XYZ file of C-alpha atoms in Angstrom:
571
model
C -7.174 6.496 24.982
C -10.684 5.998 23.611
C -11.757 4.858 20.171
C -14.300 6.621 17.991
C -16.988 4.128 18.958
C -17.614 3.565 15.246
C -17.715 0.017 13.979
C -19.036 -1.841 10.993
C -22.518 -3.247 11.331
C -21.974 -6.986 11.821
C -23.334 -9.880 13.884
C -21.724 -10.522 17.253
C -18.735 -12.913 17.156
C -19.833 -16.523 17.385
C -16.397 -18.022 18.042
C -13.009 -16.832 19.292
C -9.313 -17.652 19.455
C -6.653 -16.365 21.823
C -3.089 -15.370 20.945
C -0.211 -13.124 21.949
C -0.327 -11.387 18.593
C -2.621 -11.469 15.579
C -1.184 -10.511 12.193
C -3.738 -9.322 9.654
C -2.431 -9.865 6.128
C -0.229 -12.402 4.375
C 2.089 -10.430 2.107
C 5.795 -9.955 2.695
C 5.162 -7.683 5.702
C 2.557 -9.850 7.415
C 4.257 -13.208 6.977
C 7.668 -11.824 7.952
C 6.152 -10.353 11.124
C 4.406 -13.649 11.881
C 7.563 -15.716 11.389
C 9.647 -13.430 13.594
C 6.981 -13.271 16.313
C 6.615 -17.045 16.307
C 10.397 -17.501 16.441
C 10.421 -15.289 19.540
C 8.056 -17.700 21.268
C 4.879 -15.655 20.824
C 1.605 -17.430 20.119
C 0.858 -15.953 16.702
C -2.244 -16.170 14.523
C -2.324 -14.988 10.885
C -5.608 -13.730 9.479
C -5.810 -13.145 5.731
C -8.582 -12.037 3.420
C -8.142 -14.711 0.774
C -5.519 -17.462 0.482
C -2.133 -16.966 2.113
C -0.554 -16.182 -1.267
C -3.294 -13.968 -2.742
C -2.173 -10.486 -1.667
C -0.223 -7.778 -3.458
C 3.216 -9.311 -2.826
C 2.737 -12.089 -5.357
C 2.083 -9.494 -8.075
C 5.352 -7.605 -7.482
C 7.363 -7.942 -10.668
C 10.415 -5.736 -10.230
C 12.136 -6.947 -7.079
C 13.690 -5.845 -3.811
C 15.931 -2.768 -3.689
C 18.970 -3.076 -1.406
C 22.629 -2.037 -1.474
C 23.946 -5.518 -2.244
C 26.136 -4.797 -5.261
C 29.826 -4.008 -5.438
C 30.395 -0.273 -5.035
C 26.848 0.398 -3.869
C 26.252 1.718 -0.349
C 23.310 2.409 1.947
C 24.147 6.123 1.644
C 23.611 6.020 -2.126
C 20.338 4.158 -1.644
C 19.371 6.753 0.981
C 20.062 9.588 -1.451
C 17.932 8.110 -4.229
C 15.061 7.456 -1.797
C 15.124 10.994 -0.418
C 15.149 12.493 -3.919
C 12.144 10.401 -4.950
C 10.271 11.379 -1.755
C 10.481 15.087 -2.654
C 11.270 16.471 0.778
C 8.759 14.507 2.834
C 10.690 11.365 3.731
C 11.637 10.832 7.354
C 15.405 10.621 6.893
C 15.918 8.520 10.031
C 13.251 6.065 8.848
C 14.920 5.838 5.428
C 18.337 5.352 7.036
C 16.871 2.476 9.036
C 15.501 0.988 5.824
C 18.686 1.157 3.778
C 21.089 0.096 6.540
C 19.029 -2.829 7.837
C 17.783 -3.766 4.361
C 20.702 -5.832 3.024
C 20.720 -8.168 6.036
C 16.927 -8.427 5.900
C 17.209 -9.617 2.296
C 19.847 -12.150 3.326
C 17.529 -13.462 6.036
C 14.785 -13.759 3.426
C 17.151 -15.892 1.355
C 17.856 -18.032 4.449
C 14.100 -18.449 4.794
C 14.053 -20.050 1.343
C 13.614 -17.328 -1.291
C 15.674 -17.909 -4.443
C 16.817 -14.833 -6.355
C 18.246 -14.867 -9.862
C 22.025 -15.274 -9.902
C 24.782 -14.922 -12.469
C 27.161 -17.658 -13.671
C 29.321 -17.177 -10.567
C 26.427 -17.473 -8.145
C 26.173 -13.771 -7.249
C 22.734 -12.147 -7.083
C 21.856 -10.447 -10.366
C 20.922 -6.825 -9.838
C 18.691 -4.767 -12.132
C 18.009 -1.044 -12.284
C 14.688 0.786 -12.075
C 13.416 4.343 -12.138
C 14.984 6.771 -9.681
C 17.935 4.479 -8.902
C 21.390 5.564 -10.006
C 22.783 2.061 -9.567
C 21.756 -1.525 -10.221
C 20.410 -2.644 -6.843
C 17.170 -4.535 -7.592
C 17.325 -8.225 -6.684
C 14.786 -10.183 -8.726
C 13.518 -13.743 -9.056
C 12.185 -15.686 -12.013
C 12.966 -12.695 -14.223
C 9.858 -10.696 -13.387
C 8.200 -12.971 -10.816
C 9.941 -11.755 -7.665
C 6.797 -11.317 -5.612
C 5.550 -14.799 -6.431
C 8.856 -16.317 -5.305
C 8.957 -14.324 -2.061
C 5.343 -15.246 -1.349
C 6.086 -18.934 -2.017
C 9.052 -18.978 0.353
C 7.261 -17.180 3.175
C 4.062 -19.221 2.866
C 6.063 -22.454 2.980
C 7.963 -21.218 6.029
C 4.759 -20.265 7.858
C 3.205 -23.648 7.123
C 6.381 -25.496 8.097
C 6.423 -23.692 11.426
C 2.776 -24.582 12.035
C 1.621 -21.022 12.621
C -2.188 -21.014 12.920
C -3.834 -19.232 9.998
C -7.390 -18.129 9.297
C -7.804 -17.776 5.535
C -10.685 -16.217 3.583
C -11.316 -13.894 6.510
C -12.156 -10.209 6.224
C -11.076 -8.286 9.302
C -13.871 -6.023 10.548
C -12.850 -3.928 13.542
C -10.280 -3.576 16.280
C -11.348 -4.819 19.699
C -10.271 -2.715 22.676
C -10.323 -3.135 26.441
C -11.745 -0.748 29.032
C -8.610 1.416 28.830
C -8.769 1.739 25.043
C -5.866 -0.662 24.504
C -5.818 -3.238 21.741
C -7.609 -6.471 22.621
C -7.738 -8.206 19.222
C -9.921 -8.052 16.116
C -13.324 -9.131 14.927
C -13.451 -10.859 11.552
C -15.722 -12.688 9.182
C -14.717 -16.005 7.650
C -16.141 -16.628 4.206
C -17.276 -20.100 3.237
C -16.750 -23.446 4.902
C -13.759 -24.136 7.095
C -12.601 -24.628 10.658
C -14.326 -21.339 11.482
C -17.247 -19.722 9.724
C -19.097 -16.450 10.027
C -18.175 -13.619 12.376
C -15.644 -14.408 15.098
C -12.820 -12.807 17.045
C -9.140 -13.259 17.780
C -8.299 -11.892 21.231
C -4.718 -10.615 21.566
C -2.910 -7.696 23.223
C -1.032 -6.900 19.998
C -2.414 -6.551 16.472
C -0.237 -6.097 13.386
C -2.005 -4.576 10.392
C -0.375 -5.718 7.158
C -3.465 -5.516 4.973
C -1.851 -3.936 1.902
C -3.200 -1.100 -0.182
C -6.406 0.497 -1.391
C -6.004 0.601 -5.168
C -9.571 -0.622 -5.687
C -10.785 2.857 -4.714
C -10.027 3.748 -8.366
C -11.546 2.236 -11.505
C -8.227 1.021 -12.935
C -5.421 -0.272 -10.735
C -2.560 -2.733 -10.672
C -3.782 -3.941 -7.248
C -5.610 -7.242 -6.722
C -9.305 -7.247 -5.870
C -8.596 -7.663 -2.139
C -6.952 -4.194 -1.918
C -9.935 -2.261 -0.585
C -8.318 -0.202 2.176
C -9.651 -2.390 4.988
C -6.677 -1.788 7.294
C -6.742 2.001 6.969
C -10.519 2.085 7.539
C -10.249 -0.184 10.587
C -7.470 1.973 12.042
C -9.486 5.156 11.547
C -12.521 3.673 13.294
C -10.204 2.592 16.119
C -9.030 6.184 16.582
C -5.645 5.911 14.852
C -4.114 8.689 12.786
C -3.625 8.403 9.036
C -1.124 10.517 7.137
C -0.082 11.382 3.572
C -2.964 9.529 1.960
C -3.077 12.078 -0.864
C 0.146 10.573 -2.219
C -1.184 7.718 -4.324
C 1.383 6.529 -6.806
C 0.068 5.907 -10.299
C 2.333 3.420 -12.017
C 3.316 4.920 -15.388
C 3.214 1.724 -17.419
C 0.101 -0.364 -16.851
C -1.124 -2.315 -19.870
C -3.895 -0.244 -21.478
C -6.941 -2.439 -22.046
C -9.368 0.276 -23.105
C -10.937 3.352 -21.557
C -13.746 1.306 -20.014
C -11.513 -1.348 -18.422
C -12.076 -1.707 -14.676
C -10.445 -3.547 -11.790
C -6.960 -5.016 -11.759
C -4.924 -4.279 -14.880
C -1.668 -6.057 -15.880
C 1.480 -4.230 -14.794
C 4.429 -3.710 -17.137
C 7.283 -3.575 -14.654
C 9.617 -0.623 -14.363
C 12.388 -3.169 -14.848
C 11.462 -3.269 -18.542
C 12.476 0.381 -18.798
C 15.464 -0.412 -16.619
C 16.691 -2.792 -19.303
C 16.353 -0.152 -22.021
C 12.739 0.017 -23.234
C 11.634 3.416 -24.567
C 8.443 5.366 -23.983
C 7.138 6.685 -27.305
C 4.024 8.256 -28.747
C 2.171 6.987 -31.810
C 4.759 8.685 -34.034
C 7.629 6.887 -32.306
C 8.941 10.023 -30.541
C 10.710 9.425 -27.183
C 8.954 12.190 -25.288
C 10.711 11.660 -21.910
C 14.093 12.594 -23.344
C 14.905 16.129 -22.191
C 12.267 16.114 -19.425
C 14.605 14.542 -16.838
C 18.240 13.480 -16.686
C 17.146 9.845 -16.372
C 14.528 10.093 -19.176
C 12.341 6.938 -18.942
C 14.066 6.033 -15.669
C 13.004 9.186 -13.827
C 11.016 8.640 -10.594
C 7.530 7.305 -11.197
C 5.661 10.528 -10.499
C 7.674 12.338 -13.177
C 7.174 9.591 -15.757
C 3.423 9.337 -15.011
C 3.089 13.102 -15.443
C 5.127 12.989 -18.659
C 2.871 10.303 -20.113
C -0.278 12.157 -19.051
C 0.931 15.434 -20.587
C 1.757 13.725 -23.863
C -1.644 12.044 -23.893
C -3.270 15.456 -23.458
C -1.122 17.000 -26.200
C -1.931 14.200 -28.639
C -5.554 13.727 -27.582
C -5.002 10.008 -26.973
C -5.792 7.619 -24.144
C -2.416 5.900 -23.957
C 1.243 5.958 -24.978
C 3.529 3.089 -25.967
C 6.431 1.212 -24.419
C 8.764 0.011 -27.153
C 11.036 -2.924 -26.332
C 11.092 -4.670 -29.675
C 14.876 -4.363 -29.709
C 15.057 -6.808 -26.771
C 14.368 -9.723 -29.093
C 12.386 -12.862 -28.318
C 15.059 -14.536 -26.172
C 15.370 -11.666 -23.722
C 11.605 -11.287 -23.424
C 11.182 -15.003 -22.760
C 13.990 -15.263 -20.197
C 13.900 -11.911 -18.385
C 10.202 -10.980 -18.551
C 8.183 -14.169 -19.091
C 5.256 -13.076 -16.902
C 4.810 -9.742 -18.676
C 5.229 -11.392 -22.072
C 2.492 -13.888 -21.267
C 0.150 -11.171 -19.951
C 0.609 -9.046 -23.065
C 0.073 -11.978 -25.414
C -3.035 -12.993 -23.465
C -4.479 -9.600 -24.436
C -3.468 -9.865 -28.085
C -0.230 -7.839 -27.920
C 3.187 -9.280 -28.776
C 5.930 -7.028 -27.354
C 8.543 -8.868 -29.422
C 7.057 -7.416 -32.597
C 4.987 -4.381 -31.519
C 5.029 -1.578 -28.930
C 2.943 -2.104 -25.796
C 0.061 0.360 -25.174
C 0.430 1.749 -21.639
C -1.205 4.340 -19.386
C -0.884 5.288 -15.703
C -3.092 3.452 -13.191
C -3.380 3.488 -9.396
C -0.564 1.418 -7.977
C 0.644 2.211 -4.453
C -0.388 4.256 -1.425
C 2.683 6.040 -0.087
C 0.674 7.171 2.954
C -1.338 5.163 5.433
C -1.662 4.488 9.150
C 0.948 6.633 10.856
C 3.667 4.706 12.719
C 7.004 5.247 14.404
C 10.172 3.326 13.539
C 8.961 0.328 15.561
C 5.697 0.164 13.616
C 3.653 1.477 16.550
C 0.544 3.475 15.673
C -1.202 6.079 17.808
C -3.429 3.330 19.280
C -1.707 1.343 22.072
C -0.989 -2.210 20.957
C -1.853 -1.601 17.293
C 1.021 -1.892 14.818
C 1.133 -1.418 11.044
C 3.635 -2.321 8.344
C 3.779 -2.617 4.584
C 1.570 -0.591 2.276
C -1.103 0.015 4.932
C 1.434 1.956 7.011
C 3.005 5.386 6.749
C 6.474 4.886 8.226
C 7.871 8.046 6.633
C 10.060 6.031 4.257
C 8.275 6.951 1.016
C 7.475 10.627 1.494
C 5.545 12.040 -1.449
C 6.540 9.297 -3.880
C 7.822 5.755 -3.292
C 11.116 4.833 -4.924
C 10.759 1.757 -7.116
C 11.173 -1.596 -5.323
C 11.462 -0.052 -1.859
C 8.071 -1.491 -0.888
C 9.119 -5.120 -0.447
C 12.187 -3.962 1.473
C 10.065 -1.791 3.758
C 7.824 -4.770 4.464
C 10.817 -6.902 5.432
C 12.638 -4.345 7.575
C 9.703 -2.897 9.482
C 8.019 -6.264 10.040
C 11.188 -7.434 11.748
C 11.279 -4.286 13.877
C 7.643 -4.758 14.889
C 8.262 -8.372 15.905
C 11.279 -7.338 17.969
C 9.242 -4.635 19.744
C 6.311 -6.945 20.518
C 8.692 -9.643 21.793
C 10.532 -7.144 24.003
C 7.310 -5.786 25.490
C 5.990 -9.301 26.018
C 9.191 -10.381 27.799
C 9.119 -7.356 30.106
C 5.539 -8.085 31.124
C 5.598 -11.871 31.035
C 4.817 -12.247 34.706
C 1.490 -10.464 34.393
C 0.794 -10.907 30.692
C -2.796 -11.709 29.861
C -5.154 -11.559 26.954
C -7.179 -8.395 27.595
C -10.946 -8.604 27.844
C -12.536 -6.617 25.015
C -15.312 -4.190 25.803
C -18.701 -5.492 24.691
C -19.808 -3.687 21.562
C -23.258 -2.033 21.495
C -25.886 -3.833 19.459
C -26.941 -0.673 17.631
C -24.790 -0.264 14.515
C -22.617 2.837 14.576
C -21.739 2.842 10.892
C -24.213 2.390 8.040
C -23.249 -0.085 5.335
C -23.329 0.846 1.666
C -24.933 -1.336 -0.993
C -22.403 -3.182 -3.204
C -23.279 -1.119 -6.299
C -21.983 2.016 -4.545
C -18.474 0.628 -5.099
C -18.586 1.535 -8.766
C -19.873 5.018 -7.967
C -16.960 5.565 -5.588
C -14.423 4.299 -8.140
C -15.815 6.538 -10.883
C -15.873 9.590 -8.608
C -12.290 8.996 -7.473
C -10.938 8.346 -10.962
C -12.540 11.493 -12.351
C -11.867 13.790 -9.403
C -8.786 12.513 -7.581
C -6.805 10.595 -10.193
C -3.492 11.547 -11.776
C -4.699 15.117 -12.425
C -6.406 17.043 -9.619
C -7.746 20.552 -9.071
C -9.825 22.413 -6.516
C -12.844 21.991 -8.763
C -12.387 18.265 -9.390
C -11.675 17.536 -5.736
C -14.625 19.617 -4.539
C -16.892 17.751 -6.912
C -15.524 14.408 -5.665
C -15.927 15.444 -2.015
C -19.540 16.486 -2.610
C -20.403 13.231 -4.355
C -18.763 11.126 -1.656
C -20.509 13.146 1.067
C -23.814 12.600 -0.686
C -23.227 8.850 -0.834
C -22.304 8.847 2.855
C -25.307 11.013 3.825
C -27.790 8.841 1.942
C -26.666 5.743 3.826
C -26.582 7.580 7.168
C -30.005 9.086 6.532
C -31.567 5.733 5.732
C -30.174 4.350 8.967
C -31.278 7.293 11.092
C -34.773 7.645 9.637
C -35.721 4.062 8.931
C -33.197 1.983 10.846
C -32.154 0.446 7.543
C -28.700 -0.374 6.296
C -27.358 -2.650 3.587
C -27.190 -6.325 4.497
C -23.905 -7.167 6.279
C -21.562 -9.067 4.002
C -18.173 -8.921 2.344
C -19.337 -6.708 -0.529
C -21.026 -4.167 1.721
C -18.162 -4.096 4.253
C -15.593 -3.584 1.496
C -17.635 -0.844 -0.146
C -18.044 0.935 3.180
C -14.289 0.746 3.752
C -13.651 2.153 0.268
C -15.876 5.141 0.988
C -14.016 5.779 4.239
C -10.548 5.845 2.640
C -11.844 7.795 -0.374
C -13.145 10.564 1.877
C -9.803 10.791 3.696
C -7.810 10.833 0.460
C -9.921 13.623 -1.015
C -9.826 15.663 2.206
C -6.018 15.506 2.268
C -5.733 16.261 -1.463
C -7.985 19.298 -1.072
C -5.892 20.603 1.776
C -2.508 20.239 0.017
C -2.497 23.218 -2.348
C 0.680 22.423 -4.244
C 2.104 19.845 -6.617
C 4.511 17.431 -4.953
C 5.513 13.889 -5.826
C 2.504 11.888 -6.959
C 0.049 14.601 -5.867
C -0.511 16.764 -8.961
C -2.682 19.870 -8.580
C -3.280 21.575 -11.938
C -4.368 24.754 -10.140
C -1.213 24.752 -7.969
C 1.388 23.540 -10.414
C 4.470 24.328 -8.319
C 6.026 22.749 -5.268
C 5.798 25.030 -2.212
C 8.307 24.005 0.459
C 7.653 27.050 2.639
C 3.967 26.217 3.121
C 3.720 22.515 2.382
C 6.914 20.683 3.296
C 4.905 19.068 6.049
C 2.442 16.253 6.536
C -1.336 16.124 6.608
C -2.730 14.000 9.435
C -6.374 12.885 9.379
C -8.548 11.490 12.182
C -12.080 10.140 12.147
C -14.370 11.704 14.746
C -17.135 9.905 16.693
C -19.747 11.765 14.611
C -18.108 10.322 11.464
C -16.697 13.685 10.357
C -13.008 14.040 9.519
C -10.424 16.302 11.124
C -7.384 17.102 8.977
C -4.404 18.893 10.504
C -1.023 19.902 9.127
C 2.204 19.240 10.992
C 4.318 22.273 11.829
C 7.408 20.832 10.107
C 8.319 17.894 7.895
C 8.848 15.824 11.063
C 6.071 13.641 12.411
C 5.008 14.154 16.020
C 5.666 11.079 18.206
C 3.136 8.276 18.215
C 1.767 7.047 21.499
C 4.012 4.417 23.137
C 3.023 0.785 23.371
C 0.655 -0.017 26.231
C 3.387 -1.799 28.172
C 5.475 1.389 28.172
C 2.789 3.629 29.634
């Protein structure tokens, strides 16, 4: 296997570490993978872009979905997940998720996570959109992610797993046979390491989270710039289903010009009985779906958007005044504080809400062991496309997916390492050429990309809007490439320029896939193709990056994914 030869323009590594496995990312998926790899005796290094607890996991409000309650079963959880995924879930992958999920949650509790319990000590379970039963385990009312992050970070530190914080991963390193040999990275600021370096390892686990910052308004933290997907593409990996970006229906509306991370109003608020209403107090979701406000997220986001269009407004309202102050303070303290910080008191007034980019259901294509199409490269969590989410993620399945598939990845790496222990070695990476293969964009291009994506590839899409977005992105790409080719100039290497370049890469892939899928399915809404078309489009779109920096998009013949390449030890 050979990579594209494309890499980010960066100085040569000035320092290096060696390990059996390097985990990139410190959310639930990354830290779980690191803990399990370390427990298996593998020398493990964690690389994370900010602090260990600064990723998307800590912002998760709702909880972890698992069949833990009396009368609930994995089969019922399977059914709800498949319905939400609108025909594109990999049923075997979902079955793995829901059957292994309950024990994975129990192991998380053994690791130190404390979930809310009732007076008898049983885990309290809430309900969210798309679920027909209460199966959402939560912590601190609406601070589940923060509690999970706390427990995992403490466990990683207690185990003494080496970590490199404030480090932006740049590119995958490969050996002469095209197998994974580690990563290059840049450490920001003072610390044990500084500047560009490398971690050499025969296995790399991408757990870098999402890419919500490709849009102007998102619930994602500022670190979610699609770095893992862009790295995988440059390394020659396949990406699938990237057109399915979930827009969370109820993000606190802070004004039409608000940019960056916006406060989330958890689906659990609707699960406890809050109503979506327009300015006249009309519950517009009633009659649109049997579950009304608790319909799957794509349906609720579309319902809100339609009502906004009908009324000529920029937002709707979430009314939970009937909860009363005590319930708000005990069950949803984080959301209450966020609303009040922006001058809104949900105890006495409805909350203005609008859809915003929330979760990428697609990503780097993997099998059920987390293996990508690049030997030795694994992916889990939001950066991955395991087939679990299909066209629309079911609420609170993301944390569970991170747990289950991180454990499966660790087991696979440990098994391969054990089989090859006698001749295991850290592979020697191929020396990278000094001439940069990928021009860097100036930091200000980030805002251009976000505006283009919001206007052309947001909640509502059409051939015209997507064509316009593709042209604008191509122009941005061509300008940077032209400056490099004609004048040998590129933007100065740095975190801002690397992130912006990664955003352009994932934006181009997203738009290419959205243009190709001429139907409406899940969280992909084409106004010019308003109906779902199973005959033509119950299949996946797979995208690759070519050495000349063009994209190749293909469509699978069925709804099944073709196999990924096996791990290097199996070849």
